Amino acid sequence: RVGLASAVTLELAVTDPPPDKASISGRVFDQDQPVDNLPVVLLTDRGEELRMVRTAGGGKFLFEGVDPG
C-alpha cells in the first residue's frame, strides 16, 4: 500500500499587500451645486502643499499616485 502516513491541517490568513500608491477623489458642492474650476489642495500632516488640482466635470477632483499613509 502507498499513501499518506499523516496529514496536517493549517489555517492561513490571506491578505493583500499594501498598495504602492493610492488615490484620493471627491466632489465639491456649494449649496447642492457642483463647483468646477475650484482649486483643491493636498497637504502633508505638517500643512505643506503636496499637490493642487482643479475640480471639473461636475465638481469632481482626483489625486493619483499618492503615497499611502
Protein backbone atom coordinates (compact mmCIF):
# COMPACT_ATOMS: atom_id res chain seq x y z
CA ARG A 1 0.00 0.00 0.00
CA VAL A 2 1.14 3.51 -0.80
CA GLY A 3 -0.47 6.52 0.83
CA LEU A 4 -0.15 9.30 3.35
CA ALA A 5 1.30 8.41 6.70
CA SER A 6 -0.16 11.54 8.29
CA ALA A 7 -1.94 14.77 7.42
CA VAL A 8 -1.69 18.27 8.87
CA THR A 9 -4.31 21.00 8.52
CA LEU A 10 -3.18 24.63 8.50
CA GLU A 11 -5.27 27.79 8.62
CA LEU A 12 -3.65 30.75 6.90
CA ALA A 13 -4.93 34.29 6.76
CA VAL A 14 -4.81 35.62 3.21
CA THR A 15 -4.28 39.37 2.94
CA ASP A 16 -3.48 41.72 0.11
CA PRO A 17 -0.19 43.58 0.35
CA PRO A 18 -0.48 47.31 0.94
CA PRO A 19 -0.74 49.32 -2.27
CA ASP A 20 2.34 51.08 -3.60
CA LYS A 21 0.28 54.18 -4.40
CA ALA A 22 -3.19 55.40 -3.53
CA SER A 23 -5.72 57.83 -4.95
CA ILE A 24 -7.99 60.42 -3.35
CA SER A 25 -11.14 61.57 -5.11
CA GLY A 26 -14.27 63.50 -4.32
CA ARG A 27 -16.71 66.20 -5.36
CA VAL A 28 -17.08 69.80 -4.25
CA PHE A 29 -20.50 71.38 -3.81
CA ASP A 30 -21.74 74.83 -2.85
CA GLN A 31 -25.34 74.73 -1.63
CA ASP A 32 -26.11 71.50 -3.53
CA GLN A 33 -24.49 72.77 -6.77
CA PRO A 34 -21.27 71.17 -8.04
CA VAL A 35 -18.40 73.65 -8.39
CA ASP A 36 -15.99 73.41 -11.35
CA ASN A 37 -12.55 75.05 -11.70
CA LEU A 38 -12.05 75.28 -7.94
CA PRO A 39 -8.54 74.50 -6.61
CA VAL A 40 -8.30 71.54 -4.23
CA VAL A 41 -5.01 71.30 -2.32
CA LEU A 42 -3.49 68.13 -0.87
CA LEU A 43 -1.43 68.90 2.24
CA THR A 44 1.07 66.96 4.33
CA ASP A 45 0.41 66.37 8.02
CA ARG A 46 2.57 69.48 8.61
CA GLY A 47 0.38 71.63 6.38
CA GLU A 48 2.80 71.76 3.44
CA GLU A 49 1.29 71.67 -0.05
CA LEU A 50 1.92 68.42 -1.91
CA ARG A 51 -0.27 68.98 -4.96
CA MET A 52 -3.08 71.08 -6.32
CA VAL A 53 -5.78 70.02 -8.79
CA ARG A 54 -8.88 71.81 -10.03
CA THR A 55 -12.40 70.46 -9.94
CA ALA A 56 -14.06 69.66 -13.27
CA GLY A 57 -16.94 67.70 -14.73
CA GLY A 58 -19.48 68.43 -12.01
CA GLY A 59 -17.13 69.35 -9.15
CA LYS A 60 -15.02 66.16 -9.34
CA PHE A 61 -11.36 66.04 -8.34
CA LEU A 62 -8.73 63.30 -8.29
CA PHE A 63 -5.26 62.96 -6.83
CA GLU A 64 -3.48 59.90 -8.27
CA GLY A 65 -0.20 58.26 -7.27
CA VAL A 66 -0.38 59.38 -3.64
CA ASP A 67 1.97 57.67 -1.19
CA PRO A 68 -0.14 55.73 1.38
CA GLY A 69 -0.18 56.93 4.94
